[in-house]
JSON list of C-alpha atoms in Angstrom, two decimals:
[
{"chain": "A", "resi": 1, "resn": "MET", "atom": "CA", "xyz": [121.70, 101.24, 86.74]},
{"chain": "A", "resi": 2, "resn": "LYS", "atom": "CA", "xyz": [118.82, 102.54, 88.87]},
{"chain": "A", "resi": 3, "resn": "ALA", "atom": "CA", "xyz": [115.46, 103.12, 87.23]},
{"chain": "A", "resi": 4, "resn": "ARG", "atom": "CA", "xyz": [112.15, 104.41, 88.36]},
{"chain": "A", "resi": 5, "resn": "VAL", "atom": "CA", "xyz": [109.15, 102.85, 86.67]},
{"chain": "A", "resi": 6, "resn": "THR", "atom": "CA", "xyz": [105.87, 104.72, 86.94]},
{"chain": "A", "resi": 7, "resn": "VAL", "atom": "CA", "xyz": [102.65, 102.70, 86.20]},
{"chain": "A", "resi": 8, "resn": "THR", "atom": "CA", "xyz": [99.45, 104.71, 85.76]},
{"chain": "A", "resi": 9, "resn": "LEU", "atom": "CA", "xyz": [95.96, 103.90, 84.62]},
{"chain": "A", "resi": 10, "resn": "LYS", "atom": "CA", "xyz": [95.26, 104.83, 80.96]},
{"chain": "A", "resi": 11, "resn": "THR", "atom": "CA", "xyz": [93.03, 107.87, 80.45]},
{"chain": "A", "resi": 12, "resn": "GLY", "atom": "CA", "xyz": [89.45, 106.81, 80.40]},
{"chain": "A", "resi": 13, "resn": "VAL", "atom": "CA", "xyz": [89.88, 103.85, 82.67]},
{"chain": "A", "resi": 14, "resn": "LEU", "atom": "CA", "xyz": [87.80, 104.23, 85.79]},
{"chain": "A", "resi": 15, "resn": "ASP", "atom": "CA", "xyz": [89.84, 104.56, 89.02]},
{"chain": "A", "resi": 16, "resn": "PRO", "atom": "CA", "xyz": [87.68, 103.63, 92.06]},
{"chain": "A", "resi": 17, "resn": "GLN", "atom": "CA", "xyz": [90.67, 103.94, 94.42]},
{"chain": "A", "resi": 18, "resn": "GLY", "atom": "CA", "xyz": [91.33, 107.52, 93.19]},
{"chain": "A", "resi": 19, "resn": "LYS", "atom": "CA", "xyz": [87.59, 108.30, 93.61]},
{"chain": "A", "resi": 20, "resn": "ALA", "atom": "CA", "xyz": [87.66, 106.95, 97.17]},
{"chain": "A", "resi": 21, "resn": "ILE", "atom": "CA", "xyz": [90.71, 109.13, 98.04]},
{"chain": "A", "resi": 22, "resn": "GLU", "atom": "CA", "xyz": [88.89, 112.14, 96.55]},
{"chain": "A", "resi": 23, "resn": "GLY", "atom": "CA", "xyz": [85.92, 111.42, 98.75]},
{"chain": "A", "resi": 24, "resn": "ALA", "atom": "CA", "xyz": [88.09, 110.98, 101.82]},
{"chain": "A", "resi": 25, "resn": "LEU", "atom": "CA", "xyz": [89.88, 114.28, 101.15]},
{"chain": "A", "resi": 26, "resn": "ALA", "atom": "CA", "xyz": [86.53, 116.01, 100.80]},
{"chain": "A", "resi": 27, "resn": "SER", "atom": "CA", "xyz": [85.24, 114.55, 104.04]},
{"chain": "A", "resi": 28, "resn": "LEU", "atom": "CA", "xyz": [88.50, 115.71, 105.79]},
{"chain": "A", "resi": 29, "resn": "GLY", "atom": "CA", "xyz": [87.65, 119.24, 104.73]},
{"chain": "A", "resi": 30, "resn": "PHE", "atom": "CA", "xyz": [89.98, 119.72, 101.74]},
{"chain": "A", "resi": 31, "resn": "ASP", "atom": "CA", "xyz": [87.92, 121.67, 99.20]},
{"chain": "A", "resi": 32, "resn": "GLY", "atom": "CA", "xyz": [88.67, 122.24, 95.57]},
{"chain": "A", "resi": 33, "resn": "VAL", "atom": "CA", "xyz": [90.00, 118.77, 94.76]},
{"chain": "A", "resi": 34, "resn": "SER", "atom": "CA", "xyz": [88.49, 118.05, 91.38]},
{"chain": "A", "resi": 35, "resn": "ALA", "atom": "CA", "xyz": [90.33, 114.73, 90.59]},
{"chain": "A", "resi": 36, "resn": "VAL", "atom": "CA", "xyz": [92.59, 112.17, 92.11]},
{"chain": "A", "resi": 37, "resn": "ARG", "atom": "CA", "xyz": [94.11, 109.27, 90.23]},
{"chain": "A", "resi": 38, "resn": "GLN", "atom": "CA", "xyz": [96.51, 106.87, 91.79]},
{"chain": "A", "resi": 39, "resn": "GLY", "atom": "CA", "xyz": [99.36, 104.86, 90.36]},
{"chain": "A", "resi": 40, "resn": "LYS", "atom": "CA", "xyz": [102.37, 102.82, 91.33]},
{"chain": "A", "resi": 41, "resn": "ILE", "atom": "CA", "xyz": [106.10, 103.25, 91.22]},
{"chain": "A", "resi": 42, "resn": "PHE", "atom": "CA", "xyz": [108.88, 100.70, 91.22]},
{"chain": "A", "resi": 43, "resn": "ASP", "atom": "CA", "xyz": [112.52, 101.63, 92.00]},
{"chain": "A", "resi": 44, "resn": "ILE", "atom": "CA", "xyz": [114.57, 98.95, 90.33]},
{"chain": "A", "resi": 45, "resn": "GLU", "atom": "CA", "xyz": [118.33, 98.38, 90.73]},
{"chain": "A", "resi": 46, "resn": "LEU", "atom": "CA", "xyz": [119.72, 96.45, 87.79]},
{"chain": "A", "resi": 47, "resn": "ALA", "atom": "CA", "xyz": [123.25, 95.26, 87.08]},
{"chain": "A", "resi": 48, "resn": "GLY", "atom": "CA", "xyz": [124.68, 96.41, 83.76]},
{"chain": "A", "resi": 49, "resn": "ALA", "atom": "CA", "xyz": [126.09, 99.76, 82.74]},
{"chain": "A", "resi": 50, "resn": "ASP", "atom": "CA", "xyz": [124.62, 99.94, 79.19]},
{"chain": "A", "resi": 51, "resn": "GLU", "atom": "CA", "xyz": [121.51, 102.05, 79.43]},
{"chain": "A", "resi": 52, "resn": "ALA", "atom": "CA", "xyz": [119.91, 100.74, 76.21]},
{"chain": "A", "resi": 53, "resn": "THR", "atom": "CA", "xyz": [120.15, 97.11, 77.29]},
{"chain": "A", "resi": 54, "resn": "THR", "atom": "CA", "xyz": [118.87, 97.71, 80.80]},
{"chain": "A", "resi": 55, "resn": "ARG", "atom": "CA", "xyz": [116.06, 99.82, 79.53]},
{"chain": "A", "resi": 56, "resn": "SER", "atom": "CA", "xyz": [114.87, 97.10, 77.19]},
{"chain": "A", "resi": 57, "resn": "ALA", "atom": "CA", "xyz": [115.12, 94.57, 80.06]},
{"chain": "A", "resi": 58, "resn": "ILE", "atom": "CA", "xyz": [112.91, 96.86, 82.20]},
{"chain": "A", "resi": 59, "resn": "GLU", "atom": "CA", "xyz": [110.46, 97.23, 79.32]},
{"chain": "A", "resi": 60, "resn": "ALA", "atom": "CA", "xyz": [110.14, 93.44, 79.18]},
{"chain": "A", "resi": 61, "resn": "MET", "atom": "CA", "xyz": [109.62, 93.35, 83.00]},
{"chain": "A", "resi": 62, "resn": "CYS", "atom": "CA", "xyz": [106.77, 95.93, 82.62]},
{"chain": "A", "resi": 63, "resn": "GLU", "atom": "CA", "xyz": [105.17, 93.97, 79.85]},
{"chain": "A", "resi": 64, "resn": "LYS", "atom": "CA", "xyz": [105.34, 90.70, 81.70]},
{"chain": "A", "resi": 65, "resn": "LEU", "atom": "CA", "xyz": [104.85, 91.62, 85.33]},
{"chain": "A", "resi": 66, "resn": "LEU", "atom": "CA", "xyz": [104.78, 95.22, 86.48]},
{"chain": "A", "resi": 67, "resn": "ALA", "atom": "CA", "xyz": [102.00, 96.70, 84.40]},
{"chain": "A", "resi": 68, "resn": "ASN", "atom": "CA", "xyz": [98.72, 95.45, 83.04]},
{"chain": "A", "resi": 69, "resn": "THR", "atom": "CA", "xyz": [99.06, 96.91, 79.56]},
{"chain": "A", "resi": 70, "resn": "VAL", "atom": "CA", "xyz": [95.38, 96.49, 78.86]},
{"chain": "A", "resi": 71, "resn": "ILE", "atom": "CA", "xyz": [94.48, 99.23, 81.28]},
{"chain": "A", "resi": 72, "resn": "GLU", "atom": "CA", "xyz": [97.81, 100.71, 82.40]},
{"chain": "A", "resi": 73, "resn": "THR", "atom": "CA", "xyz": [100.70, 102.60, 80.81]},
{"chain": "A", "resi": 74, "resn": "TYR", "atom": "CA", "xyz": [104.28, 102.68, 82.12]},
{"chain": "A", "resi": 75, "resn": "HIS", "atom": "CA", "xyz": [107.11, 105.12, 81.98]},
{"chain": "A", "resi": 76, "resn": "ILE", "atom": "CA", "xyz": [110.75, 104.29, 82.57]},
{"chain": "A", "resi": 77, "resn": "GLU", "atom": "CA", "xyz": [113.11, 106.89, 83.90]},
{"chain": "A", "resi": 78, "resn": "ALA", "atom": "CA", "xyz": [116.82, 106.41, 84.62]},
{"chain": "A", "resi": 79, "resn": "VAL", "atom": "CA", "xyz": [117.80, 107.69, 88.07]},
{"chain": "A", "resi": 80, "resn": "ALA", "atom": "CA", "xyz": [121.25, 109.13, 88.65]},
{"chain": "B", "resi": 1, "resn": "MET", "atom": "CA", "xyz": [96.89, 123.19, 89.46]},
{"chain": "B", "resi": 2, "resn": "LYS", "atom": "CA", "xyz": [97.83, 119.65, 88.79]},
{"chain": "B", "resi": 3, "resn": "ALA", "atom": "CA", "xyz": [100.31, 117.97, 91.10]},
{"chain": "B", "resi": 4, "resn": "ARG", "atom": "CA", "xyz": [101.88, 114.62, 91.30]},
{"chain": "B", "resi": 5, "resn": "VAL", "atom": "CA", "xyz": [102.55, 113.26, 94.82]},
{"chain": "B", "resi": 6, "resn": "THR", "atom": "CA", "xyz": [105.09, 110.47, 95.12]},
{"chain": "B", "resi": 7, "resn": "VAL", "atom": "CA", "xyz": [104.98, 108.40, 98.34]},
{"chain": "B", "resi": 8, "resn": "THR", "atom": "CA", "xyz": [107.87, 106.06, 99.04]},
{"chain": "B", "resi": 9, "resn": "LEU", "atom": "CA", "xyz": [109.04, 104.04, 101.99]},
{"chain": "B", "resi": 10, "resn": "LYS", "atom": "CA", "xyz": [111.83, 105.61, 104.00]},
{"chain": "B", "resi": 11, "resn": "THR", "atom": "CA", "xyz": [115.29, 104.09, 103.58]},
{"chain": "B", "resi": 12, "resn": "GLY", "atom": "CA", "xyz": [115.80, 101.26, 106.05]},
{"chain": "B", "resi": 13, "resn": "VAL", "atom": "CA", "xyz": [112.13, 100.32, 106.18]},
{"chain": "B", "resi": 14, "resn": "LEU", "atom": "CA", "xyz": [111.55, 96.77, 105.02]},
{"chain": "B", "resi": 15, "resn": "ASP", "atom": "CA", "xyz": [109.56, 96.45, 101.81]},
{"chain": "B", "resi": 16, "resn": "PRO", "atom": "CA", "xyz": [108.11, 92.91, 101.56]},
{"chain": "B", "resi": 17, "resn": "GLN", "atom": "CA", "xyz": [106.07, 93.82, 98.45]},
{"chain": "B", "resi": 18, "resn": "GLY", "atom": "CA", "xyz": [109.24, 94.98, 96.74]},
{"chain": "B", "resi": 19, "resn": "LYS", "atom": "CA", "xyz": [111.02, 91.82, 97.84]},
{"chain": "B", "resi": 20, "resn": "ALA", "atom": "CA", "xyz": [108.16, 89.70, 96.38]},
{"chain": "B", "resi": 21, "resn": "ILE", "atom": "CA", "xyz": [108.44, 91.55, 93.01]},
{"chain": "B", "resi": 22, "resn": "GLU", "atom": "CA", "xyz": [112.14, 90.93, 93.08]},
{"chain": "B", "resi": 23, "resn": "GLY", "atom": "CA", "xyz": [111.59, 87.25, 93.58]},
{"chain": "B", "resi": 24, "resn": "ALA", "atom": "CA", "xyz": [108.90, 87.13, 90.83]},
{"chain": "B", "resi": 25, "resn": "LEU", "atom": "CA", "xyz": [111.19, 88.91, 88.40]},
{"chain": "B", "resi": 26, "resn": "ALA", "atom": "CA", "xyz": [113.96, 86.35, 89.22]},
{"chain": "B", "resi": 27, "resn": "SER", "atom": "CA", "xyz": [111.59, 83.39, 88.66]},
{"chain": "B", "resi": 28, "resn": "LEU", "atom": "CA", "xyz": [110.55, 84.89, 85.34]},
{"chain": "B", "resi": 29, "resn": "GLY", "atom": "CA", "xyz": [114.21, 84.75, 84.26]},
{"chain": "B", "resi": 30, "resn": "PHE", "atom": "CA", "xyz": [115.20, 88.38, 84.67]},
{"chain": "B", "resi": 31, "resn": "ASP", "atom": "CA", "xyz": [118.77, 88.27, 86.05]},
{"chain": "B", "resi": 32, "resn": "GLY", "atom": "CA", "xyz": [120.75, 91.11, 87.62]},
{"chain": "B", "resi": 33, "resn": "VAL", "atom": "CA", "xyz": [117.93, 92.74, 89.54]},
{"chain": "B", "resi": 34, "resn": "SER", "atom": "CA", "xyz": [119.52, 93.62, 92.90]},
{"chain": "B", "resi": 35, "resn": "ALA", "atom": "CA", "xyz": [116.73, 95.54, 94.47]},
{"chain": "B", "resi": 36, "resn": "VAL", "atom": "CA", "xyz": [113.11, 96.53, 93.95]},
{"chain": "B", "resi": 37, "resn": "ARG", "atom": "CA", "xyz": [111.24, 99.00, 96.14]},
{"chain": "B", "resi": 38, "resn": "GLN", "atom": "CA", "xyz": [107.64, 99.98, 95.50]},
{"chain": "B", "resi": 39, "resn": "GLY", "atom": "CA", "xyz": [105.74, 103.20, 96.11]},
{"chain": "B", "resi": 40, "resn": "LYS", "atom": "CA", "xyz": [102.56, 105.09, 95.26]},
{"chain": "B", "resi": 41, "resn": "ILE", "atom": "CA", "xyz": [101.71, 108.14, 93.18]},
{"chain": "B", "resi": 42, "resn": "PHE", "atom": "CA", "xyz": [98.70, 110.38, 93.37]},
{"chain": "B", "resi": 43, "resn": "ASP", "atom": "CA", "xyz": [97.81, 112.73, 90.53]},
{"chain": "B", "resi": 44, "resn": "ILE", "atom": "CA", "xyz": [95.76, 115.47, 92.13]},
{"chain": "B", "resi": 45, "resn": "GLU", "atom": "CA", "xyz": [93.84, 118.19, 90.35]},
{"chain": "B", "resi": 46, "resn": "LEU", "atom": "CA", "xyz": [93.22, 121.15, 92.65]},
{"chain": "B", "resi": 47, "resn": "ALA", "atom": "CA", "xyz": [91.42, 124.43, 92.19]},
{"chain": "B", "resi": 48, "resn": "GLY", "atom": "CA", "xyz": [93.48, 127.56, 92.80]},
{"chain": "B", "resi": 49, "resn": "ALA", "atom": "CA", "xyz": [96.18, 129.21, 90.71]},
{"chain": "B", "resi": 50, "resn": "ASP", "atom": "CA", "xyz": [98.57, 130.20, 93.46]},
{"chain": "B", "resi": 51, "resn": "GLU", "atom": "CA", "xyz": [101.22, 127.52, 93.65]},
{"chain": "B", "resi": 52, "resn": "ALA", "atom": "CA", "xyz": [102.34, 128.22, 97.21]},
{"chain": "B", "resi": 53, "resn": "THR", "atom": "CA", "xyz": [98.79, 127.82, 98.66]},
{"chain": "B", "resi": 54, "resn": "THR", "atom": "CA", "xyz": [97.99, 124.68, 96.72]},
{"chain": "B", "resi": 55, "resn": "ARG", "atom": "CA", "xyz": [101.34, 123.16, 97.62]},
{"chain": "B", "resi": 56, "resn": "SER", "atom": "CA", "xyz": [100.74, 123.72, 101.33]},
{"chain": "B", "resi": 57, "resn": "ALA", "atom": "CA", "xyz": [97.19, 122.25, 100.95]},
{"chain": "B", "resi": 58, "resn": "ILE", "atom": "CA", "xyz": [98.67, 119.17, 99.30]},
{"chain": "B", "resi": 59, "resn": "GLU", "atom": "CA", "xyz": [101.29, 118.92, 102.11]},
{"chain": "B", "resi": 60, "resn": "ALA", "atom": "CA", "xyz": [98.47, 118.87, 104.56]},
{"chain": "B", "resi": 61, "resn": "MET", "atom": "CA", "xyz": [96.71, 116.17, 102.61]},
{"chain": "B", "resi": 62, "resn": "CYS", "atom": "CA", "xyz": [99.93, 114.05, 102.68]},
{"chain": "B", "resi": 63, "resn": "GLU", "atom": "CA", "xyz": [100.32, 114.48, 106.41]},
{"chain": "B", "resi": 64, "resn": "LYS", "atom": "CA", "xyz": [96.71, 113.59, 107.16]},
{"chain": "B", "resi": 65, "resn": "LEU", "atom": "CA", "xyz": [95.80, 110.99, 104.55]},
{"chain": "B", "resi": 66, "resn": "LEU", "atom": "CA", "xyz": [98.11, 110.13, 101.68]},
{"chain": "B", "resi": 67, "resn": "ALA", "atom": "CA", "xyz": [101.31, 109.14, 103.44]},
{"chain": "B", "resi": 68, "resn": "ASN", "atom": "CA", "xyz": [102.11, 107.37, 106.69]},
{"chain": "B", "resi": 69, "resn": "THR", "atom": "CA", "xyz": [104.89, 109.74, 107.75]},
{"chain": "B", "resi": 70, "resn": "VAL", "atom": "CA", "xyz": [106.21, 107.21, 110.30]},
{"chain": "B", "resi": 71, "resn": "ILE", "atom": "CA", "xyz": [107.50, 104.96, 107.58]},
{"chain": "B", "resi": 72, "resn": "GLU", "atom": "CA", "xyz": [106.97, 106.95, 104.34]},
{"chain": "B", "resi": 73, "resn": "THR", "atom": "CA", "xyz": [108.24, 110.13, 102.71]},
{"chain": "B", "resi": 74, "resn": "TYR", "atom": "CA", "xyz": [106.38, 112.17, 100.16]},
{"chain": "B", "resi": 75, "resn": "HIS", "atom": "CA", "xyz": [107.43, 114.41, 97.34]},
{"chain": "B", "resi": 76, "resn": "ILE", "atom": "CA", "xyz": [105.20, 116.97, 95.69]},
{"chain": "B", "resi": 77, "resn": "GLU", "atom": "CA", "xyz": [105.81, 118.03, 92.08]},
{"chain": "B", "resi": 78, "resn": "ALA", "atom": "CA", "xyz": [103.74, 120.50, 90.06]},
{"chain": "B", "resi": 79, "resn": "VAL", "atom": "CA", "xyz": [102.68, 119.14, 86.69]},
{"chain": "B", "resi": 80, "resn": "ALA", "atom": "CA", "xyz": [102.34, 121.50, 83.76]}
]
């Protein structure tokens, strides 16, 4: 199974990297950008055909390693 | 308009960070992980209702700042 995990900062958590990108875009002349927030993706290939089992394995990976659940949320999506 | 830009390494480009995550997952006891590749996302809020114009503005941002098009590809998706 292939899955894409998207990790983003929770709403309300400050995102200095996003703010820096916003500033850089403005200084490059891109107007009208009102907000930029950045996040991470992980494309994971996992053995096992059963989607429920692999999904719960990936959830455990997110909790333990891929996401800092204090400030980040994650979203798991199966990829065809 | 809100858009989500996904930046991933091109196929064939080595991904040491992904390899490190793969190794970390294995050492945490997660078996069956055959590949991990990492990427970035940018959630951009942009003024302007016309989707074609904002999309071409975001394409320019990707070419100039958000993606290194020598080794990375980007994908732009409008978010409701």
